[in-house]
Amino acid sequence: MNTADLSLPVDVPSTALFTDQYELTMLRAALAAGTAERRSVFEVFTRRLPEGRRYGVVAGTGRVLDAVENFRFDPAVLSFLQEREIVDGRTLEWLSGYRFGGDIWGYPEGEVYFPGSPIMRVEGTFAECVLLETVILSILNHDSAIAAAASRMSAAAGERPLIEMGARRTHELAAVAASRAAYVGGFATTSDLAAGFRYGIPTVGTSAHAFTLLHDSERDAFRAQVETLGRGTTLLVDTYDVAEAVRTAVEVAGTGLGAVRIDSGDLLLVAHRVRRQLDELGATGTKIVVTSDLDEYAIASLAAAPVDAYGVGTQLVTGSGHPTSSMVYKLVARAGSDAPDAPLVAVAKKSSGGKTSVGGRKWAARRLDAHGIAEAEVVGTGPVPGELADRQLLVELVKGGEVVAREPLDAARERHITARAGLPMSATQLSRGEPVLPTEYVHGTSGSQ
């Protein structure tokens, strides 16, 4: 069952306070200055990928849509803002009726991105758009970081399935989001039941070392598990002596034992020994699952090992060393007045220190070579060149405040597989390198297309 399209509620009644105070103080000042209603365009992008990474993965888009729909200032929230004197009476009145009524375009979830890619474009009045900055960045930065790590791991694993099992290594709500992002990035299952319930991700799990230690002998523990869960279960064989445990496991479950799990030691060496032992015992169909602080490099090192599946926790939910995608949300164009037909003017930050941005309302397209493989990320303002018209990347997500692009999570997962396959082969190399595609800019003459 896939529940991604069931409009399940978010974890809190409102997402309005998932924001930084300065969003509200900017709103207050803009209302006072008479500039709050100016038509504006904000864009989400990153200036660089994490060091050594070849591509990024867009994840969290579906969660952003939920967050925007639930961005409401209810009486309790308004009372809090009033008591803290964060905003004045005029701003409170404006917030009490807040509903985002603008448009959002973005790279579809599961798509890959590069430095400068306009991953999401939010359009509306300055007032309604500026309030969404923090919650959008919070979701996209976290989920895209997890999905990128998951993608690297799934590329390293090849056809072998990956199990997400990092719930105990992060915040309980972040764990659910991480499981969702990992699924987009290529993981097959999760151990987190909340993620399974909310997003329909397949769940797995059998037993931990505590279950073996509970019983008077390893044989008793294995017998209890097999009698309860069946011969197709996975038995954990490294609580004591691995060789003895494998022998006992096959004696208890028979040669039809589903799998054994190895959670410690030299996994390459132990996996070979266990495979040989299982085959000698006649359990040729019994699979081997390995866990124990795996990352993409450890997974790649086990490519030649007789391993059937990997379980990954800590390194996945921490982005394998890069827990954020460093995305920013910047005003790139705004109207010169409140008039609905006032033309957009490109604006951009020009300060030193590398934190510059490119002004103008942008489109993005991916240029392909003669073999159909991506060769450049083209980002521009103004008219889209005819040869790129059918290669545009942004899709409409919200129109006039209404979500128009909600989709099952499996669609994002499949999209990522396709997008990654369309990149040059070097994209999935684990060695450090520059982004696999260059970003080329095509400048128009105004802030609008």
Coordinates of C-alpha atoms in Angstrom, one line a residue:
M1 CA 0.0 0.0 0.0
N2 CA 1.3 3.5 -0.9
T3 CA -0.2 6.2 1.4
A4 CA 1.6 9.1 -0.1
D5 CA -1.6 10.4 -1.8
L6 CA -3.9 10.1 1.2
S7 CA -3.2 13.6 2.5
L8 CA -2.2 12.3 5.9
P9 CA -1.8 15.1 8.5
V10 CA 1.6 16.5 9.4
D11 CA 3.1 15.8 12.8
V12 CA 1.8 19.1 14.2
P13 CA -1.5 21.0 13.5
S14 CA 0.4 23.9 11.9
T15 CA 3.8 24.4 10.4
A16 CA 3.7 28.2 10.8
L17 CA 6.3 28.3 13.6
F18 CA 8.7 26.1 11.8
T19 CA 10.4 29.4 10.9
D20 CA 12.9 31.9 12.0
Q21 CA 11.8 35.1 13.8
Y22 CA 13.3 37.4 11.2
E23 CA 10.7 36.1 8.6
L24 CA 8.0 37.7 10.7
T25 CA 9.9 40.9 11.5
M26 CA 10.6 41.4 7.8
L27 CA 6.9 40.9 7.2
R28 CA 6.1 43.5 9.9
A29 CA 8.5 46.1 8.4
A30 CA 7.4 45.4 4.8
L31 CA 3.7 45.9 5.8
A32 CA 4.7 49.2 7.4
A33 CA 6.7 50.3 4.4
G34 CA 4.0 49.4 1.9
T35 CA 6.2 46.9 0.1
A36 CA 4.7 43.6 1.4
E37 CA 2.4 43.1 -1.6
R38 CA 5.0 43.5 -4.3
R39 CA 5.1 40.5 -6.6
S40 CA 8.2 38.6 -5.9
V41 CA 10.2 35.5 -7.0
F42 CA 12.3 33.4 -4.6
E43 CA 14.4 30.5 -5.6
V44 CA 16.0 27.6 -3.8
F45 CA 19.5 26.6 -5.0
T46 CA 22.9 25.6 -3.8
R47 CA 26.1 27.3 -4.7
R48 CA 28.1 24.1 -4.4
L49 CA 27.7 20.4 -3.8
P50 CA 29.3 18.8 -0.8
E51 CA 33.0 18.3 -1.3
G52 CA 33.7 15.5 -3.7
R53 CA 30.1 14.8 -4.7
R54 CA 29.2 14.5 -8.3
Y55 CA 25.5 15.3 -8.2
G56 CA 22.7 16.1 -5.8
V57 CA 19.2 14.5 -5.4
V58 CA 16.0 16.5 -4.9
A59 CA 14.0 15.0 -2.0
G60 CA 11.4 16.3 0.3
T61 CA 9.2 17.9 -2.3
G62 CA 6.1 16.1 -1.2
R63 CA 6.7 17.1 2.4
V64 CA 7.2 20.7 1.3
L65 CA 3.7 20.6 -0.3
D66 CA 2.2 19.3 3.0
A67 CA 4.0 22.0 5.0
V68 CA 2.8 24.8 2.7
E69 CA -0.8 23.5 3.0
N70 CA -0.6 23.4 6.8
F71 CA 1.2 26.8 7.2
R72 CA -1.6 28.5 9.3
F73 CA -1.5 30.9 12.2
D74 CA -4.1 29.6 14.6
P75 CA -5.2 31.4 17.8
A76 CA -2.6 29.7 20.0
V77 CA 0.2 30.7 17.6
L78 CA -1.0 34.2 17.2
S79 CA -1.3 34.5 21.0
F80 CA 2.3 33.4 21.4
L81 CA 3.5 36.0 18.9
Q82 CA 1.5 38.7 20.6
E83 CA 2.8 37.8 24.1
R84 CA 6.4 37.9 22.9
E85 CA 5.8 41.2 21.1
I86 CA 7.4 39.7 17.9
V87 CA 4.8 41.4 15.7
D88 CA 2.4 44.2 16.1
G89 CA -1.4 44.3 15.9
R90 CA -1.5 45.0 12.1
T91 CA 0.8 42.1 11.4
L92 CA -1.2 39.7 13.7
E93 CA -4.4 40.6 11.8
W94 CA -2.6 39.9 8.5
L95 CA -1.2 36.6 9.7
S96 CA -4.6 35.4 11.0
G97 CA -5.8 35.0 7.5
Y98 CA -2.6 33.7 6.0
R99 CA -3.0 31.2 3.2
F100 CA -0.3 30.9 0.5
G101 CA -2.0 31.9 -2.7
G102 CA 1.0 32.0 -5.1
D103 CA 2.7 29.5 -7.4
I104 CA 5.5 27.1 -6.8
W105 CA 7.6 25.4 -9.5
G106 CA 10.4 23.0 -8.9
Y107 CA 12.5 20.1 -10.0
P108 CA 10.3 17.0 -9.5
E109 CA 11.2 14.8 -6.5
G110 CA 13.9 12.3 -7.3
E111 CA 15.5 14.4 -10.0
V112 CA 19.2 15.2 -9.8
Y113 CA 20.6 18.8 -9.5
F114 CA 23.8 20.7 -9.7
P115 CA 25.3 24.0 -8.4
G116 CA 23.0 26.9 -9.4
S117 CA 20.0 24.6 -10.3
P118 CA 16.8 26.5 -9.5
I119 CA 15.5 23.5 -7.4
M120 CA 12.4 25.3 -6.4
R121 CA 10.8 28.7 -7.4
V122 CA 8.2 30.3 -5.2
E123 CA 6.2 33.2 -6.6
G124 CA 3.6 35.5 -5.1
T125 CA 3.7 38.6 -2.9
F126 CA 6.8 39.2 -0.9
A127 CA 4.8 38.8 2.3
E128 CA 3.4 35.4 1.5
C129 CA 6.6 34.0 0.0
V130 CA 9.1 35.2 2.6
L131 CA 7.3 33.4 5.4
L132 CA 8.0 30.0 3.8
E133 CA 11.8 30.3 3.6
T134 CA 12.8 28.4 6.7
V135 CA 10.4 25.5 6.5
I136 CA 11.1 24.9 2.8
L137 CA 14.9 25.0 3.4
S138 CA 14.6 22.8 6.5
I139 CA 12.8 20.1 4.6
L140 CA 14.8 20.2 1.3
N141 CA 18.2 20.5 3.0
H142 CA 17.7 17.5 5.2
D143 CA 15.8 15.2 2.8
S144 CA 18.1 16.0 -0.2
A145 CA 21.2 15.2 1.9
I146 CA 19.8 11.9 2.9
A147 CA 18.7 11.0 -0.6
A148 CA 22.1 11.9 -2.0
A149 CA 23.8 9.6 0.5
A150 CA 21.2 6.9 -0.3
S151 CA 21.8 7.2 -4.0
R152 CA 25.5 6.8 -3.6
M153 CA 24.9 3.7 -1.5
S154 CA 22.4 2.2 -3.9
A155 CA 24.7 2.8 -6.8
A156 CA 27.5 1.0 -4.9
A157 CA 25.2 -1.9 -3.9
G158 CA 24.1 -2.5 -7.5
E159 CA 21.2 -5.0 -7.6
R160 CA 21.5 -5.9 -3.9
P161 CA 18.7 -4.4 -1.8
L162 CA 19.4 -1.9 1.0
I163 CA 17.6 -1.7 4.3
E164 CA 17.2 1.7 6.1
M165 CA 17.7 1.1 9.8
G166 CA 18.8 4.5 11.2
A167 CA 15.8 5.5 13.4
R168 CA 17.8 5.0 16.6
R169 CA 20.6 7.3 15.4
T170 CA 18.6 10.5 14.9
H171 CA 15.6 12.5 16.1
E172 CA 12.4 10.4 16.1
L173 CA 10.6 12.6 13.5
A174 CA 13.8 13.1 11.5
A175 CA 14.0 9.4 11.3
V176 CA 10.7 9.2 9.4
A177 CA 11.8 11.9 7.0
A178 CA 15.1 10.1 6.5
S179 CA 13.4 6.8 5.7
R180 CA 11.3 8.6 3.1
A181 CA 14.3 10.2 1.5
A182 CA 16.3 7.0 1.6
Y183 CA 13.5 5.3 -0.3
V184 CA 13.6 8.0 -3.0
G185 CA 17.3 7.5 -3.2
G186 CA 17.1 3.8 -3.8
F187 CA 16.7 1.9 -0.5
A188 CA 14.2 -0.9 -0.7
T189 CA 12.9 -1.2 2.8
T190 CA 12.9 0.4 6.3
S191 CA 12.9 -0.8 9.8
D192 CA 10.9 2.3 11.0
L193 CA 7.2 1.4 11.4
A194 CA 6.2 5.1 11.4
A195 CA 7.7 5.5 8.0
G196 CA 5.9 2.4 6.8
F197 CA 2.6 3.6 8.2
R198 CA 2.8 7.2 6.9
Y199 CA 4.5 6.6 3.5
G200 CA 3.8 3.0 2.6
I201 CA 7.4 2.1 2.6
P202 CA 7.9 -1.7 2.9
T203 CA 9.1 -2.6 6.5
V204 CA 11.4 -5.4 7.7
G205 CA 12.9 -6.6 11.0
T206 CA 13.4 -9.8 13.0
S207 CA 15.5 -9.7 16.1
A208 CA 18.5 -8.1 17.9
H209 CA 21.2 -9.5 20.1
A210 CA 19.1 -8.9 23.1
F211 CA 16.7 -11.7 22.0
T212 CA 19.5 -14.2 21.9
L213 CA 20.9 -13.1 25.2
L214 CA 17.4 -13.4 26.8
H215 CA 17.4 -17.2 26.2
D216 CA 19.5 -19.8 28.0
S217 CA 21.1 -20.8 24.8
E218 CA 21.5 -19.6 21.2
R219 CA 19.6 -22.7 20.1
D220 CA 16.6 -21.8 22.3
A221 CA 16.6 -18.3 20.8
F222 CA 16.7 -19.5 17.2
R223 CA 14.0 -22.1 17.9
A224 CA 11.7 -19.5 19.4
Q225 CA 12.2 -17.2 16.5
V226 CA 11.7 -19.9 13.8
E227 CA 8.7 -21.3 15.5
T228 CA 7.1 -17.9 15.7
L229 CA 8.2 -16.2 12.4
G230 CA 8.8 -19.3 10.2
R231 CA 11.8 -20.8 8.5
G232 CA 12.0 -17.8 6.1
T233 CA 13.1 -15.5 9.0
T234 CA 16.6 -14.0 9.3
L235 CA 18.7 -15.2 12.3
L236 CA 21.4 -13.0 13.8
V237 CA 24.5 -15.2 14.0
D238 CA 27.3 -13.0 15.6
T239 CA 26.2 -12.9 19.3
Y240 CA 28.8 -15.5 20.3
D241 CA 30.7 -17.7 17.8
V242 CA 29.6 -17.2 14.2
A243 CA 30.5 -20.7 12.9
E244 CA 28.7 -22.4 15.7
A245 CA 25.7 -20.1 15.3
V246 CA 25.4 -20.8 11.6
R247 CA 25.5 -24.5 12.3
T248 CA 22.9 -24.2 14.9
A249 CA 20.7 -22.0 12.7
V250 CA 20.6 -24.6 9.9
E251 CA 19.9 -27.4 12.4
V252 CA 17.0 -25.5 13.9
A253 CA 15.5 -24.0 10.7
G254 CA 16.6 -26.5 8.1
T255 CA 18.2 -25.8 4.8
G256 CA 15.2 -23.6 4.0
L257 CA 16.4 -20.9 6.4
G258 CA 15.7 -17.5 4.9
A259 CA 18.8 -15.6 5.8
V260 CA 21.5 -15.0 8.4
R261 CA 22.6 -11.5 9.5
I262 CA 26.2 -10.6 10.4
D263 CA 26.6 -7.4 12.4
S264 CA 30.3 -7.3 13.4
G265 CA 33.8 -8.3 12.5
D266 CA 35.6 -8.3 9.2
L267 CA 32.5 -8.5 7.0
L268 CA 34.3 -9.4 3.9
L269 CA 36.1 -12.3 5.5
V270 CA 33.2 -13.5 7.6
A271 CA 30.7 -13.3 4.7
H272 CA 32.9 -15.6 2.6
R273 CA 33.3 -18.1 5.5
V274 CA 29.5 -18.1 6.2
R275 CA 28.6 -18.6 2.6
R276 CA 31.0 -21.5 2.3
Q277 CA 29.6 -23.0 5.5
L278 CA 26.0 -22.5 4.5
D279 CA 26.6 -24.2 1.2
E280 CA 28.4 -27.1 2.8
L281 CA 25.4 -27.6 5.1
G282 CA 23.1 -27.6 2.1
A283 CA 21.5 -24.2 2.8
T284 CA 22.5 -22.9 -0.6
G285 CA 19.4 -20.7 -0.8
T286 CA 20.0 -19.0 2.6
K287 CA 20.9 -15.3 2.1
I288 CA 23.4 -13.2 3.9
V289 CA 22.6 -9.8 5.3
V290 CA 25.3 -7.6 6.6
T291 CA 25.0 -4.5 8.9
S292 CA 27.5 -2.7 11.2
D293 CA 28.1 1.0 10.4
L294 CA 28.1 0.7 6.6
D295 CA 28.6 3.6 4.3
E296 CA 28.9 3.7 0.5
Y297 CA 32.6 2.9 0.6
A298 CA 32.1 -0.1 2.8
I299 CA 29.3 -1.3 0.6
A300 CA 31.5 -0.9 -2.5
S301 CA 34.3 -2.8 -0.8
L302 CA 31.9 -5.8 -0.4
A303 CA 30.9 -5.9 -4.0
A304 CA 32.8 -9.2 -4.5
A305 CA 31.6 -10.7 -1.3
P306 CA 28.8 -13.2 -1.2
V307 CA 26.4 -10.7 0.4
D308 CA 22.7 -10.5 -0.6
A309 CA 21.6 -7.3 1.3
Y310 CA 22.9 -4.4 3.3
G311 CA 21.4 -2.7 6.4
V312 CA 22.5 0.9 6.9
G313 CA 21.9 3.2 9.8
T314 CA 24.1 6.0 11.2
Q315 CA 25.9 6.9 8.0
L316 CA 22.6 7.2 6.0
V317 CA 20.7 9.4 8.4
T318 CA 23.7 11.7 8.8
G319 CA 24.1 12.1 5.0
S320 CA 27.3 10.0 5.1
G321 CA 29.3 13.0 6.4
H322 CA 27.2 15.7 4.7
P323 CA 24.0 16.2 6.7
T324 CA 22.8 19.3 4.8
S325 CA 22.7 20.2 1.2
S326 CA 23.6 23.9 1.8
M327 CA 20.6 25.1 -0.1
V328 CA 19.5 28.8 0.2
Y329 CA 16.3 30.6 -0.5
K330 CA 16.9 34.0 -2.2
L331 CA 14.8 36.8 -3.7
V332 CA 15.8 36.9 -7.4
A333 CA 13.2 39.2 -8.9
R334 CA 10.5 41.6 -7.6
A335 CA 8.1 44.1 -9.0
G336 CA 8.8 47.8 -8.8
S337 CA 5.3 48.5 -7.3
D338 CA 2.2 46.8 -6.0
A339 CA 0.5 47.0 -9.4
P340 CA -0.4 43.5 -10.5
D341 CA 1.1 44.1 -14.0
A342 CA 4.3 45.8 -12.7
P343 CA 7.2 44.2 -14.6
L344 CA 9.7 42.1 -12.6
V345 CA 13.2 43.5 -12.0
A346 CA 16.0 41.1 -11.4
V347 CA 17.8 41.4 -8.0
A348 CA 20.8 39.6 -6.6
K349 CA 23.1 39.6 -3.7
K350 CA 26.6 41.0 -4.7
S351 CA 28.6 40.8 -1.5
S352 CA 32.1 39.3 -1.4
G353 CA 33.0 36.0 0.2
G354 CA 31.4 33.7 -2.3
K355 CA 27.8 34.3 -1.2
T356 CA 26.7 35.9 -4.4
S357 CA 23.6 34.9 -6.4
V358 CA 22.3 35.3 -10.0
G359 CA 19.3 37.5 -10.4
G360 CA 16.2 36.9 -12.5
R361 CA 13.3 34.4 -12.7
K362 CA 15.0 31.3 -14.0
W363 CA 14.2 28.2 -16.1
A364 CA 16.4 25.1 -16.2
A365 CA 17.0 22.4 -18.9
R366 CA 19.4 19.5 -19.3
R367 CA 21.2 19.4 -22.6
L368 CA 22.0 15.9 -23.9
D369 CA 24.8 14.7 -26.2
A370 CA 24.3 12.6 -29.3
H371 CA 24.0 9.5 -27.3
G372 CA 21.2 10.8 -25.1
I373 CA 23.5 11.3 -22.0
A374 CA 23.3 14.6 -20.1
E375 CA 26.2 16.9 -20.9
A376 CA 25.2 20.2 -19.2
E377 CA 22.7 21.8 -16.8
V378 CA 21.5 25.0 -18.6
V379 CA 20.0 27.7 -16.4
G380 CA 18.6 30.9 -17.9
T381 CA 16.4 33.9 -17.7
G382 CA 14.2 35.1 -20.5
P383 CA 13.1 33.0 -23.5
V384 CA 14.0 29.3 -23.5
P385 CA 16.0 28.3 -26.5
G386 CA 14.0 26.2 -28.9
E387 CA 16.4 23.2 -28.8
L388 CA 15.9 23.0 -25.0
A389 CA 12.1 23.6 -24.9
D390 CA 11.3 19.9 -24.4
R391 CA 14.2 19.4 -21.9
Q392 CA 12.9 21.8 -19.2
L393 CA 13.2 20.5 -15.6
L394 CA 10.9 22.6 -13.5
V395 CA 7.3 21.4 -13.1
E396 CA 4.3 23.2 -11.6
L397 CA 3.8 22.1 -8.0
V398 CA 1.4 24.7 -6.6
K399 CA -0.9 27.0 -8.7
G400 CA -2.8 29.8 -7.0
G401 CA -2.2 28.3 -3.6
E402 CA -3.5 24.8 -4.6
V403 CA -1.3 21.8 -4.8
V404 CA -1.4 20.4 -8.4
A405 CA 1.5 17.8 -8.4
R406 CA 1.1 15.5 -5.5
E407 CA 2.3 12.0 -6.5
P408 CA 3.0 8.5 -5.0
L409 CA 6.4 8.1 -3.4
D410 CA 7.2 5.3 -5.8
A411 CA 7.0 7.8 -8.7
A412 CA 9.9 9.8 -7.2
R413 CA 11.9 6.7 -6.6
E414 CA 11.5 5.6 -10.2
R415 CA 12.3 9.1 -11.4
H416 CA 15.6 9.1 -9.5
I417 CA 16.6 5.7 -11.1
T418 CA 16.0 7.2 -14.5
A419 CA 17.7 10.5 -13.8
R420 CA 20.8 8.9 -12.4
A421 CA 21.0 6.5 -15.4
G422 CA 20.9 9.5 -17.7
L423 CA 24.1 11.0 -16.2
P424 CA 27.7 10.2 -17.4
M425 CA 29.1 7.0 -16.0
S426 CA 31.5 8.9 -13.8
A427 CA 28.5 10.2 -11.8
T428 CA 28.5 7.1 -9.6
Q429 CA 32.2 6.9 -9.0
L430 CA 33.0 7.2 -5.3
S431 CA 36.3 8.9 -5.8
R432 CA 36.3 12.7 -5.2
G433 CA 35.6 14.9 -8.2
E434 CA 33.8 17.9 -9.5
P435 CA 30.0 17.9 -10.4
V436 CA 29.5 15.6 -13.3
L437 CA 27.7 18.2 -15.3
P438 CA 28.8 21.9 -15.7
T439 CA 26.2 24.6 -15.1
E440 CA 25.8 27.0 -18.0
Y441 CA 24.0 30.3 -17.7
V442 CA 21.9 31.9 -20.4
H443 CA 20.9 35.5 -19.5
G444 CA 17.8 37.2 -20.7
T445 CA 17.0 40.9 -20.5
S446 CA 14.5 41.1 -17.6
G447 CA 13.5 39.5 -14.3
S448 CA 10.7 37.5 -16.0
Q449 CA 10.6 34.8 -18.7

